[in-house]
PDB file of C-alpha atoms (C1' of nucleotides) in Angstrom:
ATOM      1  CA  MET A  38     -50.745  23.549 -44.403  1.00 61.00           C
ATOM      2  CA  PRO A  39     -47.804  21.301 -45.257  1.00 69.00           C
ATOM      3  CA  HIS A  40     -49.333  18.348 -43.363  1.00 81.00           C
ATOM      4  CA  ALA A  41     -52.229  18.128 -45.754  1.00 81.00           C
ATOM      5  CA  GLU A  42     -49.904  18.049 -48.718  1.00 86.00           C
ATOM      6  CA  ALA A  43     -47.726  15.339 -47.219  1.00 88.00           C
ATOM      7  CA  ASN A  44     -50.801  13.261 -46.432  1.00 91.00           C
ATOM      8  CA  LEU A  45     -52.108  13.614 -49.954  1.00 93.00           C
ATOM      9  CA  ARG A  46     -48.771  12.535 -51.345  1.00 93.00           C
ATOM     10  CA  LEU A  47     -48.759   9.570 -48.988  1.00 95.00           C
ATOM     11  CA  ALA A  48     -52.267   8.639 -50.115  1.00 95.00           C
ATOM     12  CA  ALA A  49     -51.305   8.874 -53.777  1.00 93.00           C
ATOM     13  CA  ASP A  50     -48.057   6.924 -53.405  1.00 93.00           C
ATOM     14  CA  LEU A  51     -49.617   4.227 -51.241  1.00 95.00           C
ATOM     15  CA  ARG A  52     -52.545   3.814 -53.611  1.00 93.00           C
ATOM     16  CA  LEU A  53     -50.266   3.559 -56.633  1.00 90.00           C
ATOM     17  CA  ALA A  54     -47.974   1.062 -54.920  1.00 93.00           C
ATOM     18  CA  CYS A  55     -50.885  -1.172 -53.906  1.00 93.00           C
ATOM     19  CA  GLN A  56     -52.442  -0.973 -57.351  1.00 89.00           C
ATOM     20  CA  GLN A  57     -49.166  -1.851 -58.984  1.00 89.00           C
ATOM     21  CA  VAL A  58     -48.655  -4.876 -56.728  1.00 92.00           C
ATOM     22  CA  SER A  59     -52.213  -5.960 -57.359  1.00 90.00           C
ATOM     23  CA  ARG A  60     -51.966  -5.562 -61.092  1.00 86.00           C
ATOM     24  CA  ARG A  61     -48.706  -7.455 -61.393  1.00 87.00           C
ATOM     25  CA  VAL A  62     -49.871 -10.257 -59.100  1.00 89.00           C
ATOM     26  CA  ARG A  63     -52.891 -10.691 -61.302  1.00 85.00           C
ATOM     27  CA  PHE A  64     -51.036 -10.600 -64.611  1.00 82.00           C
ATOM     28  CA  GLU A  65     -47.822 -12.366 -63.667  1.00 85.00           C
ATOM     29  CA  GLY A  66     -48.796 -14.388 -60.615  1.00 81.00           C
ATOM     30  CA  SER A  67     -51.217 -16.840 -62.184  1.00 79.00           C
ATOM     31  CA  GLN A  68     -53.618 -17.289 -65.029  1.00 74.00           C
ATOM     32  CA  GLU A  69     -55.444 -20.225 -63.499  1.00 78.00           C
ATOM     33  CA  LEU A  70     -58.663 -18.564 -62.381  1.00 88.00           C
ATOM     34  CA  PRO A  71     -60.181 -15.228 -63.392  1.00 89.00           C
ATOM     35  CA  PRO A  72     -60.393 -12.689 -60.536  1.00 87.00           C
ATOM     36  CA  HIS A  73     -64.166 -12.730 -60.177  1.00 92.00           C
ATOM     37  CA  GLN A  74     -64.152 -16.513 -59.779  1.00 94.00           C
ATOM     38  CA  VAL A  75     -61.360 -16.365 -57.220  1.00 93.00           C
ATOM     39  CA  SER A  76     -63.280 -13.799 -55.249  1.00 92.00           C
ATOM     40  CA  VAL A  77     -66.419 -15.944 -55.115  1.00 96.00           C
ATOM     41  CA  LEU A  78     -64.509 -19.115 -54.266  1.00 96.00           C
ATOM     42  CA  VAL A  79     -62.830 -17.303 -51.363  1.00 94.00           C
ATOM     43  CA  LYS A  80     -66.245 -16.378 -49.984  1.00 95.00           C
ATOM     44  CA  LEU A  81     -67.399 -19.987 -50.308  1.00 96.00           C
ATOM     45  CA  LEU A  82     -64.470 -21.123 -48.143  1.00 95.00           C
ATOM     46  CA  ASP A  83     -66.437 -19.996 -45.091  1.00 94.00           C
ATOM     47  CA  GLY A  84     -69.424 -22.133 -46.068  1.00 95.00           C
ATOM     48  CA  PRO A  85     -72.288 -22.247 -48.584  1.00 96.00           C
ATOM     49  CA  ARG A  86     -73.811 -18.965 -49.723  1.00 96.00           C
ATOM     50  CA  ARG A  87     -76.925 -17.914 -51.570  1.00 97.00           C
ATOM     51  CA  PRO A  88     -76.520 -16.336 -55.024  1.00 97.00           C
ATOM     52  CA  SER A  89     -77.994 -13.010 -53.969  1.00 97.00           C
ATOM     53  CA  GLU A  90     -75.680 -12.857 -50.953  1.00 96.00           C
ATOM     54  CA  LEU A  91     -72.732 -13.374 -53.280  1.00 96.00           C
ATOM     55  CA  ALA A  92     -74.002 -10.766 -55.745  1.00 96.00           C
ATOM     56  CA  LEU A  93     -74.285  -8.222 -52.944  1.00 94.00           C
ATOM     57  CA  ALA A  94     -70.882  -9.071 -51.489  1.00 92.00           C
ATOM     58  CA  GLU A  95     -69.193  -8.921 -54.906  1.00 92.00           C
ATOM     59  CA  ARG A  96     -71.105  -5.796 -55.904  1.00 89.00           C
ATOM     60  CA  VAL A  97     -72.332  -7.313 -59.147  1.00 94.00           C
ATOM     61  CA  SER A  98     -75.867  -7.785 -60.445  1.00 96.00           C
ATOM     62  CA  LYS A  99     -77.804 -10.964 -59.733  1.00 97.00           C
ATOM     63  CA  PRO A 100     -77.768 -12.056 -63.394  1.00 97.00           C
ATOM     64  CA  SER A 101     -74.014 -11.592 -63.470  1.00 97.00           C
ATOM     65  CA  MET A 102     -73.609 -13.712 -60.363  1.00 97.00           C
ATOM     66  CA  SER A 103     -75.947 -16.332 -61.861  1.00 97.00           C
ATOM     67  CA  ARG A 104     -73.566 -16.565 -64.756  1.00 96.00           C
ATOM     68  CA  THR A 105     -70.468 -16.704 -62.584  1.00 96.00           C
ATOM     69  CA  ILE A 106     -71.710 -19.478 -60.337  1.00 96.00           C
ATOM     70  CA  GLY A 107     -72.976 -21.296 -63.421  1.00 95.00           C
ATOM     71  CA  GLY A 108     -69.412 -21.230 -64.695  1.00 94.00           C
ATOM     72  CA  LEU A 109     -68.055 -22.453 -61.369  1.00 95.00           C
ATOM     73  CA  GLU A 110     -70.509 -25.347 -61.415  1.00 94.00           C
ATOM     74  CA  LYS A 111     -69.644 -26.187 -65.020  1.00 92.00           C
ATOM     75  CA  CYS A 112     -65.966 -26.367 -64.058  1.00 92.00           C
ATOM     76  CA  GLY A 113     -66.772 -28.585 -61.097  1.00 93.00           C
ATOM     77  CA  TRP A 114     -65.595 -26.040 -58.532  1.00 95.00           C
ATOM     78  CA  ALA A 115     -68.988 -25.463 -56.937  1.00 96.00           C
ATOM     79  CA  VAL A 116     -72.369 -27.141 -56.706  1.00 96.00           C
ATOM     80  CA  ILE A 117     -75.718 -25.381 -56.655  1.00 95.00           C
ATOM     81  CA  SER A 118     -78.472 -26.999 -54.628  1.00 95.00           C
ATOM     82  CA  ASP A 119     -82.069 -26.121 -53.836  1.00 93.00           C
ATOM     83  CA  ASP A 120     -83.127 -24.891 -50.428  1.00 90.00           C
ATOM     84  CA  PRO A 121     -85.613 -27.466 -49.039  1.00 89.00           C
ATOM     85  CA  ASP A 122     -87.302 -24.832 -46.835  1.00 90.00           C
ATOM     86  CA  ASP A 123     -87.751 -22.123 -49.467  1.00 94.00           C
ATOM     87  CA  GLY A 124     -88.124 -23.220 -53.068  1.00 92.00           C
ATOM     88  CA  ARG A 125     -87.100 -19.806 -54.386  1.00 95.00           C
ATOM     89  CA  GLN A 126     -83.675 -19.908 -52.856  1.00 96.00           C
ATOM     90  CA  ARG A 127     -80.574 -21.835 -53.824  1.00 96.00           C
ATOM     91  CA  LEU A 128     -77.284 -22.581 -52.148  1.00 96.00           C
ATOM     92  CA  VAL A 129     -73.826 -22.487 -53.688  1.00 97.00           C
ATOM     93  CA  SER A 130     -71.192 -24.751 -52.116  1.00 97.00           C
ATOM     94  CA  LEU A 131     -67.495 -25.251 -52.736  1.00 97.00           C
ATOM     95  CA  THR A 132     -66.346 -28.667 -53.968  1.00 96.00           C
ATOM     96  CA  GLU A 133     -63.034 -30.287 -53.110  1.00 96.00           C
ATOM     97  CA  GLN A 134     -61.865 -29.586 -56.654  1.00 94.00           C
ATOM     98  CA  GLY A 135     -62.833 -25.942 -56.193  1.00 95.00           C
ATOM     99  CA  ARG A 136     -60.911 -25.774 -52.955  1.00 95.00           C
ATOM    100  CA  ALA A 137     -57.885 -27.285 -54.687  1.00 94.00           C
ATOM    101  CA  ALA A 138     -58.100 -24.920 -57.680  1.00 93.00           C
ATOM    102  CA  LEU A 139     -58.302 -21.957 -55.326  1.00 93.00           C
ATOM    103  CA  ALA A 140     -55.352 -23.215 -53.287  1.00 93.00           C
ATOM    104  CA  THR A 141     -53.269 -23.571 -56.449  1.00 91.00           C
ATOM    105  CA  THR A 142     -54.070 -20.064 -57.647  1.00 91.00           C
ATOM    106  CA  ARG A 143     -53.373 -18.575 -54.245  1.00 90.00           C
ATOM    107  CA  ALA A 144     -50.087 -20.461 -53.940  1.00 90.00           C
ATOM    108  CA  GLU A 145     -48.986 -19.209 -57.352  1.00 90.00           C
ATOM    109  CA  ARG A 146     -49.788 -15.632 -56.454  1.00 91.00           C
ATOM    110  CA  ASP A 147     -48.111 -15.904 -53.075  1.00 92.00           C
ATOM    111  CA  HIS A 148     -45.069 -17.338 -54.766  1.00 92.00           C
ATOM    112  CA  TRP A 149     -44.897 -14.380 -57.103  1.00 92.00           C
ATOM    113  CA  MET A 150     -45.061 -12.052 -54.112  1.00 93.00           C
ATOM    114  CA  LEU A 151     -42.441 -14.118 -52.330  1.00 93.00           C
ATOM    115  CA  ARG A 152     -40.029 -13.658 -55.225  1.00 93.00           C
ATOM    116  CA  SER A 153     -40.604  -9.914 -55.032  1.00 94.00           C
ATOM    117  CA  LEU A 154     -39.497 -10.027 -51.404  1.00 95.00           C
ATOM    118  CA  GLU A 155     -36.173 -11.672 -52.241  1.00 94.00           C
ATOM    119  CA  GLY A 156     -33.157  -9.594 -51.388  1.00 93.00           C
ATOM    120  CA  LEU A 157     -34.897  -7.511 -48.736  1.00 96.00           C
ATOM    121  CA  THR A 158     -33.246  -7.029 -45.362  1.00 97.00           C
ATOM    122  CA  PRO A 159     -34.904  -8.336 -42.170  1.00 96.00           C
ATOM    123  CA  GLU A 160     -35.715  -4.721 -41.297  1.00 97.00           C
ATOM    124  CA  GLN A 161     -37.454  -4.174 -44.618  1.00 97.00           C
ATOM    125  CA  ARG A 162     -39.465  -7.378 -44.192  1.00 97.00           C
ATOM    126  CA  SER A 163     -40.437  -6.275 -40.730  1.00 97.00           C
ATOM    127  CA  LEU A 164     -41.570  -2.933 -42.122  1.00 97.00           C
ATOM    128  CA  LEU A 165     -43.751  -4.628 -44.727  1.00 97.00           C
ATOM    129  CA  ARG A 166     -45.172  -7.027 -42.139  1.00 97.00           C
ATOM    130  CA  GLU A 167     -46.331  -4.109 -40.000  1.00 97.00           C
ATOM    131  CA  ALA A 168     -47.638  -2.274 -43.055  1.00 97.00           C
ATOM    132  CA  ALA A 169     -49.616  -5.313 -44.225  1.00 96.00           C
ATOM    133  CA  GLU A 170     -51.212  -5.647 -40.804  1.00 96.00           C
ATOM    134  CA  LEU A 171     -52.075  -1.972 -40.654  1.00 97.00           C
ATOM    135  CA  LEU A 172     -53.516  -1.922 -44.166  1.00 96.00           C
ATOM    136  CA  SER A 173     -55.569  -4.999 -43.390  1.00 94.00           C
ATOM    137  CA  GLN A 174     -56.989  -3.284 -40.299  1.00 94.00           C
ATOM    138  CA  MET A 175     -57.738  -0.131 -42.294  1.00 94.00           C
ATOM    139  CA  MET A 176     -59.600  -2.097 -44.978  1.00 89.00           C
ATOM    140  CA  ALA A 177     -61.615  -3.978 -42.366  1.00 86.00           C
ATOM    141  CA  ARG A 178     -63.055  -0.741 -41.007  1.00 81.00           C
TER     142      ARG A 178
ATOM    143  CA  MET B 246     -37.134 -23.671 -41.473  1.00 62.00           C
ATOM    144  CA  PRO B 247     -39.357 -21.192 -39.642  1.00 69.00           C
ATOM    145  CA  HIS B 248     -38.030 -18.263 -41.699  1.00 81.00           C
ATOM    146  CA  ALA B 249     -39.508 -19.647 -44.892  1.00 81.00           C
ATOM    147  CA  GLU B 250     -42.910 -19.984 -43.277  1.00 86.00           C
ATOM    148  CA  ALA B 251     -42.835 -16.444 -41.911  1.00 88.00           C
ATOM    149  CA  ASN B 252     -41.839 -15.116 -45.316  1.00 91.00           C
ATOM    150  CA  LEU B 253     -44.631 -16.989 -47.009  1.00 93.00           C
ATOM    151  CA  ARG B 254     -47.116 -15.596 -44.544  1.00 93.00           C
ATOM    152  CA  LEU B 255     -45.753 -12.109 -45.132  1.00 95.00           C
ATOM    153  CA  ALA B 256     -46.068 -12.596 -48.890  1.00 95.00           C
ATOM    154  CA  ALA B 257     -49.661 -13.796 -48.570  1.00 93.00           C
ATOM    155  CA  ASP B 258     -50.718 -11.053 -46.160  1.00 93.00           C
ATOM    156  CA  LEU B 259     -49.025  -8.288 -48.119  1.00 95.00           C
ATOM    157  CA  ARG B 260     -50.524  -9.497 -51.384  1.00 93.00           C
ATOM    158  CA  LEU B 261     -54.014  -9.686 -49.890  1.00 91.00           C
ATOM    159  CA  ALA B 262     -53.723  -6.245 -48.305  1.00 93.00           C
ATOM    160  CA  CYS B 263     -52.582  -4.648 -51.572  1.00 94.00           C
ATOM    161  CA  GLN B 264     -55.268  -6.396 -53.559  1.00 90.00           C
ATOM    162  CA  GLN B 265     -57.915  -5.289 -51.115  1.00 90.00           C
ATOM    163  CA  VAL B 266     -56.780  -1.667 -51.263  1.00 92.00           C
ATOM    164  CA  SER B 267     -56.658  -1.833 -55.041  1.00 90.00           C
ATOM    165  CA  ARG B 268     -60.081  -3.397 -55.332  1.00 87.00           C
ATOM    166  CA  ARG B 269     -61.749  -0.899 -53.023  1.00 87.00           C
ATOM    167  CA  VAL B 270     -60.053   2.076 -54.637  1.00 89.00           C
ATOM    168  CA  ARG B 271     -61.359   0.934 -57.980  1.00 85.00           C
ATOM    169  CA  PHE B 272     -64.920   0.232 -56.811  1.00 83.00           C
ATOM    170  CA  GLU B 273     -65.369   3.000 -54.293  1.00 85.00           C
ATOM    171  CA  GLY B 274     -62.812   5.595 -55.354  1.00 81.00           C
ATOM    172  CA  SER B 275     -64.188   6.663 -58.703  1.00 79.00           C
ATOM    173  CA  GLN B 276     -66.265   5.529 -61.629  1.00 74.00           C
ATOM    174  CA  GLU B 277     -65.076   8.202 -64.021  1.00 79.00           C
ATOM    175  CA  LEU B 278     -62.703   6.212 -66.234  1.00 89.00           C
ATOM    176  CA  PRO B 279     -62.357   2.456 -66.708  1.00 89.00           C
ATOM    177  CA  PRO B 280     -59.036   1.036 -65.470  1.00 87.00           C
ATOM    178  CA  HIS B 281     -57.620   0.180 -68.892  1.00 92.00           C
ATOM    179  CA  GLN B 282     -58.204   3.752 -70.098  1.00 94.00           C
ATOM    180  CA  VAL B 283     -56.586   5.196 -66.979  1.00 93.00           C
ATOM    181  CA  SER B 284     -53.590   2.983 -67.469  1.00 92.00           C
ATOM    182  CA  VAL B 285     -53.080   4.141 -71.064  1.00 96.00           C
ATOM    183  CA  LEU B 286     -53.620   7.812 -70.213  1.00 96.00           C
ATOM    184  CA  VAL B 287     -50.966   7.546 -67.487  1.00 94.00           C
ATOM    185  CA  LYS B 288     -48.470   6.229 -70.033  1.00 95.00           C
ATOM    186  CA  LEU B 289     -49.337   9.108 -72.390  1.00 96.00           C
ATOM    187  CA  LEU B 290     -48.448  11.623 -69.663  1.00 96.00           C
ATOM    188  CA  ASP B 291     -44.764  11.075 -70.469  1.00 94.00           C
ATOM    189  CA  GLY B 292     -45.331  11.863 -74.133  1.00 96.00           C
ATOM    190  CA  PRO B 293     -46.865  10.420 -77.310  1.00 96.00           C
ATOM    191  CA  ARG B 294     -46.701   6.652 -77.804  1.00 97.00           C
ATOM    192  CA  ARG B 295     -47.228   4.278 -80.694  1.00 97.00           C
ATOM    193  CA  PRO B 296     -50.169   1.852 -80.466  1.00 97.00           C
ATOM    194  CA  SER B 297     -47.955  -1.240 -80.498  1.00 97.00           C
ATOM    195  CA  GLU B 298     -45.799   0.209 -77.707  1.00 97.00           C
ATOM    196  CA  LEU B 299     -48.917   0.716 -75.632  1.00 97.00           C
ATOM    197  CA  ALA B 300     -50.202  -2.789 -76.405  1.00 96.00           C
ATOM    198  CA  LEU B 301     -46.901  -4.280 -75.262  1.00 94.00           C
ATOM    199  CA  ALA B 302     -46.732  -2.133 -72.125  1.00 92.00           C
ATOM    200  CA  GLU B 303     -50.350  -2.924 -71.189  1.00 92.00           C
ATOM    201  CA  ARG B 304     -49.966  -6.592 -72.093  1.00 89.00           C
ATOM    202  CA  VAL B 305     -52.983  -6.581 -74.357  1.00 93.00           C
ATOM    203  CA  SER B 306     -53.290  -7.498 -78.019  1.00 96.00           C
ATOM    204  CA  LYS B 307     -52.861  -4.888 -80.727  1.00 97.00           C
ATOM    205  CA  PRO B 308     -56.524  -5.035 -81.782  1.00 97.00           C
ATOM    206  CA  SER B 309     -57.556  -4.502 -78.183  1.00 97.00           C
ATOM    207  CA  MET B 310     -55.318  -1.461 -77.928  1.00 97.00           C
ATOM    208  CA  SER B 311     -56.664  -0.184 -81.255  1.00 97.00           C
ATOM    209  CA  ARG B 312     -60.103  -0.276 -79.713  1.00 96.00           C
ATOM    210  CA  THR B 313     -59.015   1.354 -76.481  1.00 97.00           C
ATOM    211  CA  ILE B 314     -57.250   4.275 -78.140  1.00 97.00           C
ATOM    212  CA  GLY B 315     -60.192   4.589 -80.541  1.00 96.00           C
ATOM    213  CA  GLY B 316     -62.376   5.068 -77.484  1.00 95.00           C
ATOM    214  CA  LEU B 317     -59.987   7.605 -76.004  1.00 96.00           C
ATOM    215  CA  GLU B 318     -60.022   9.580 -79.269  1.00 95.00           C
ATOM    216  CA  LYS B 319     -63.811   9.421 -79.483  1.00 93.00           C
ATOM    217  CA  CYS B 320     -64.037  10.867 -75.963  1.00 93.00           C
ATOM    218  CA  GLY B 321     -61.578  13.622 -76.866  1.00 94.00           C
ATOM    219  CA  TRP B 322     -58.933  12.450 -74.411  1.00 95.00           C
ATOM    220  CA  ALA B 323     -56.341  11.522 -77.012  1.00 96.00           C
ATOM    221  CA  VAL B 324     -55.556  12.228 -80.660  1.00 96.00           C
ATOM    222  CA  ILE B 325     -54.098   9.753 -83.125  1.00 96.00           C
ATOM    223  CA  SER B 326     -51.808  11.158 -85.808  1.00 96.00           C
ATOM    224  CA  ASP B 327     -49.822   9.659 -88.679  1.00 94.00           C
ATOM    225  CA  ASP B 328     -46.051   9.352 -88.580  1.00 91.00           C
ATOM    226  CA  PRO B 329     -44.682  11.465 -91.467  1.00 91.00           C
ATOM    227  CA  ASP B 330     -41.534   9.321 -91.709  1.00 91.00           C
ATOM    228  CA  ASP B 331     -43.203   5.902 -91.741  1.00 95.00           C
ATOM    229  CA  GLY B 332     -46.686   5.669 -93.145  1.00 93.00           C
ATOM    230  CA  ARG B 333     -47.385   2.427 -91.290  1.00 96.00           C
ATOM    231  CA  GLN B 334     -46.955   3.915 -87.866  1.00 97.00           C
ATOM    232  CA  ARG B 335     -49.205   6.171 -85.846  1.00 97.00           C
ATOM    233  CA  LEU B 336     -48.794   8.249 -82.732  1.00 97.00           C
ATOM    234  CA  VAL B 337     -51.195   8.595 -79.815  1.00 97.00           C
ATOM    235  CA  SER B 338     -51.051  11.856 -77.852  1.00 97.00           C
ATOM    236  CA  LEU B 339     -52.830  13.079 -74.742  1.00 97.00           C
ATOM    237  CA  THR B 340     -55.148  16.084 -75.083  1.00 97.00           C
ATOM    238  CA  GLU B 341     -55.718  18.718 -72.435  1.00 96.00           C
ATOM    239  CA  GLN B 342     -59.166  17.230 -71.826  1.00 95.00           C
ATOM    240  CA  GLY B 343     -57.561  13.821 -71.375  1.00 95.00           C
ATOM    241  CA  ARG B 344     -55.086  15.241 -68.912  1.00 96.00           C
ATOM    242  CA  ALA B 345     -57.951  16.847 -66.998  1.00 94.00           C
ATOM    243  CA  ALA B 346     -60.070  13.654 -66.977  1.00 93.00           C
ATOM    244  CA  LEU B 347     -57.115  11.683 -65.688  1.00 93.00           C
ATOM    245  CA  ALA B 348     -56.399  14.274 -63.014  1.00 93.00           C
ATOM    246  CA  THR B 349     -60.015  14.116 -61.844  1.00 91.00           C
ATOM    247  CA  THR B 350     -60.024  10.333 -61.607  1.00 91.00           C
ATOM    248  CA  ARG B 351     -56.702  10.283 -59.805  1.00 90.00           C
ATOM    249  CA  ALA B 352     -57.845  12.966 -57.384  1.00 90.00           C
ATOM    250  CA  GLU B 353     -60.991  10.995 -56.587  1.00 90.00           C
ATOM    251  CA  ARG B 354     -59.002   7.845 -55.939  1.00 91.00           C
ATOM    252  CA  ASP B 355     -56.432   9.679 -53.848  1.00 92.00           C
ATOM    253  CA  HIS B 356     -59.221  11.220 -51.841  1.00 92.00           C
ATOM    254  CA  TRP B 357     -60.658   7.804 -51.100  1.00 92.00           C
ATOM    255  CA  MET B 358     -57.224   6.666 -49.918  1.00 94.00           C
ATOM    256  CA  LEU B 359     -56.855   9.836 -47.873  1.00 93.00           C
ATOM    257  CA  ARG B 360     -60.072   9.087 -46.040  1.00 93.00           C
ATOM    258  CA  SER B 361     -58.745   5.615 -45.251  1.00 94.00           C
ATOM    259  CA  LEU B 362     -55.725   7.246 -43.611  1.00 95.00           C
ATOM    260  CA  GLU B 363     -57.851   9.331 -41.272  1.00 94.00           C
ATOM    261  CA  GLY B 364     -57.358   8.541 -37.615  1.00 93.00           C
ATOM    262  CA  LEU B 365     -53.870   7.118 -38.046  1.00 96.00           C
ATOM    263  CA  THR B 366     -51.071   8.263 -35.764  1.00 97.00           C
ATOM    264  CA  PRO B 367     -48.015  10.083 -37.158  1.00 96.00           C
ATOM    265  CA  GLU B 368     -46.027   6.895 -36.531  1.00 97.00           C
ATOM    266  CA  GLN B 369     -48.474   4.820 -38.544  1.00 97.00           C
ATOM    267  CA  ARG B 370     -48.381   7.308 -41.403  1.00 97.00           C
ATOM    268  CA  SER B 371     -44.614   7.232 -41.318  1.00 97.00           C
ATOM    269  CA  LEU B 372     -44.712   3.434 -41.486  1.00 97.00           C
ATOM    270  CA  LEU B 373     -46.968   3.501 -44.538  1.00 97.00           C
ATOM    271  CA  ARG B 374     -44.814   6.153 -46.213  1.00 97.00           C
ATOM    272  CA  GLU B 375     -41.759   3.942 -45.902  1.00 97.00           C
ATOM    273  CA  ALA B 376     -43.718   0.897 -47.025  1.00 97.00           C
ATOM    274  CA  ALA B 377     -45.078   2.706 -50.088  1.00 96.00           C
ATOM    275  CA  GLU B 378     -41.579   3.749 -51.084  1.00 96.00           C
ATOM    276  CA  LEU B 379     -40.212   0.259 -50.594  1.00 97.00           C
ATOM    277  CA  LEU B 380     -43.059  -1.365 -52.545  1.00 96.00           C
ATOM    278  CA  SER B 381     -42.591   1.131 -55.332  1.00 94.00           C
ATOM    279  CA  GLN B 382     -38.889   0.247 -55.529  1.00 94.00           C
ATOM    280  CA  MET B 383     -39.689  -3.461 -55.505  1.00 94.00           C
ATOM    281  CA  MET B 384     -42.181  -3.094 -58.347  1.00 89.00           C
ATOM    282  CA  ALA B 385     -39.722  -1.030 -60.380  1.00 85.00           C
ATOM    283  CA  ARG B 386     -37.195  -3.876 -60.393  1.00 81.00           C
TER     284      ARG B 386
ATOM    285  C1'  DT C1287     -98.028  -8.720 -53.972  1.00 52.86           C
ATOM    286  C1'  DA C1288     -93.079  -9.348 -52.730  1.00 52.86           C
ATOM    287  C1'  DT C1289     -88.901 -12.032 -53.251  1.00 52.86           C
ATOM    288  C1'  DT C1290     -85.408 -15.183 -55.448  1.00 52.86           C
ATOM    289  C1'  DG C1291     -83.340 -16.397 -59.277  1.00 52.86           C
ATOM    290  C1'  DT C1292     -83.054 -17.045 -64.421  1.00 52.86           C
ATOM    291  C1'  DT C1293     -83.611 -15.781 -69.283  1.00 52.86           C
ATOM    292  C1'  DA C1294     -83.411 -12.169 -72.987  1.00 52.86           C
ATOM    293  C1'  DT C1295     -80.725  -8.717 -74.819  1.00 52.86           C
ATOM    294  C1'  DA C1296     -77.077  -5.489 -75.292  1.00 52.86           C
ATOM    295  C1'  DC C1297     -72.561  -3.190 -74.287  1.00 52.86           C
ATOM    296  C1'  DT C1298     -67.578  -3.416 -73.225  1.00 52.86           C
ATOM    297  C1'  DC C1299     -63.087  -5.532 -73.245  1.00 52.86           C
ATOM    298  C1'  DT C1300     -60.594  -9.262 -74.573  1.00 52.86           C
ATOM    299  C1'  DA C1301     -58.603 -12.520 -78.096  1.00 52.86           C
ATOM    300  C1'  DT C1302     -57.103 -14.744 -82.795  1.00 52.86           C
ATOM    301  C1'  DA C1303     -57.212 -14.611 -87.716  1.00 52.86           C
ATOM    302  C1'  DA C1304     -57.523 -12.186 -91.865  1.00 52.86           C
ATOM    303  C1'  DC C1305     -56.777  -7.998 -94.225  1.00 52.86           C
ATOM    304  C1'  DT C1306     -54.684  -3.223 -95.793  1.00 52.86           C
ATOM    305  C1'  DA C1307     -51.043  -0.225 -96.366  1.00 52.86           C
ATOM    306  C1'  DT C1308     -46.309   0.734 -96.163  1.00 52.86           C
ATOM    307  C1'  DA C1309     -41.263  -0.526 -95.959  1.00 52.86           C
TER     308       DA C1309
ATOM    309  C1'  DT D 194     -41.383 -10.593 -97.555  1.00 52.86           C
ATOM    310  C1'  DA D 195     -41.847  -8.217 -93.087  1.00 52.86           C
ATOM    311  C1'  DT D 196     -44.060  -4.790 -90.131  1.00 52.86           C
ATOM    312  C1'  DA D 197     -47.811  -1.544 -88.099  1.00 52.86           C
ATOM    313  C1'  DG D 198     -52.232  -1.204 -87.554  1.00 52.86           C
ATOM    314  C1'  DT D 199     -57.262  -2.116 -88.436  1.00 52.86           C
ATOM    315  C1'  DT D 200     -61.317  -4.907 -89.413  1.00 52.86           C
ATOM    316  C1'  DA D 201     -63.952  -9.303 -88.786  1.00 52.86           C
ATOM    317  C1'  DT D 202     -65.584 -12.346 -85.608  1.00 52.86           C
ATOM    318  C1'  DA D 203     -66.149 -14.647 -81.336  1.00 52.86           C
ATOM    319  C1'  DG D 204     -65.983 -15.394 -76.232  1.00 52.86           C
ATOM    320  C1'  DA D 205     -66.179 -13.618 -71.479  1.00 52.86           C
ATOM    321  C1'  DG D 206     -68.179 -10.548 -67.984  1.00 52.86           C
ATOM    322  C1'  DT D 207     -71.105  -6.879 -67.056  1.00 52.86           C
ATOM    323  C1'  DA D 208     -75.722  -4.503 -66.979  1.00 52.86           C
ATOM    324  C1'  DT D 209     -81.035  -3.631 -67.140  1.00 52.86           C
ATOM    325  C1'  DA D 210     -85.558  -5.351 -68.153  1.00 52.86           C
ATOM    326  C1'  DA D 211     -88.723  -8.985 -68.420  1.00 52.86           C
ATOM    327  C1'  DC D 212     -90.032 -13.427 -66.809  1.00 52.86           C
ATOM    328  C1'  DA D 213     -90.919 -17.820 -63.802  1.00 52.86           C
ATOM    329  C1'  DA D 214     -91.494 -19.902 -59.531  1.00 52.86           C
ATOM    330  C1'  DT D 215     -92.379 -19.573 -54.774  1.00 52.86           C
ATOM    331  C1'  DA D 216     -93.777 -17.229 -50.386  1.00 52.86           C
TER     332       DA D 216
END
DNA sequence: TATTGTTATACTCTATAACTATA
DNA sequence: TATAGTTATAGAGTATAACAATA
């Protein structure tokens, strides 16, 4: 079946292309914040979260998340407060400095991507716009 | 200028989509080989490489690469030999087992991507094929 | 007794600095 | 003296197991 082969090649090429973009964005786009911190800060944009929620969402262990949010607090990018209703639980919240640090990192990465788009035709940009939307939908499923 | 804003949004969306694909491929696609080992094994596919070449290409320090290739050798996925012409230099080569381990990991990751493509129309697949090719060209520059 | 989170401990990958061997 | 690579050591980030506090 030639369809199956073409699909597999598409899968391989698309995966490699996305991984290459991702890798280069991370290495060349910015060195401000490490990836695991960025990922947690992004989740905190929507509002405060409990450590175990974050650990589950980030697919890391609870001790690892303890350490990560400890680092964020130490840097002044998040604050950890006690839950008044349940003494076992805690709540991690983004600070203004954290929001600013995240914005800087994101802007740097976007700028790297923007430079990669230089020289493309309007048709090529349109193609990538549609592809980005489709990929985003696929990943949301 | 509305063009600049649209381009920035494209850059941000495309970056996020690629990073999301990359992240999920890595977490959900396979656990066989760690990313830094995969990356080195891929470079060895083209032929033997010197440790310092690999360190430069991977953007890691020479001691870090020493450790990585030491691990590859210990697992039987690469062999490290001396250069007969220059006693300072060494050469890292892929073994058949290394080639097989890499193929397995890649197949697992491609399969994950293939599942993500399920349910797409021929037009959508065609869109992603063109996008993958374009992204690949952009990253090669 | 179950749940939330932290501490204790260890492993991996990273780095810089110091060292060995060769040119 | 310069270069290729390794060893020494330390700093992150990860994990599991054991613990403390609370429900």
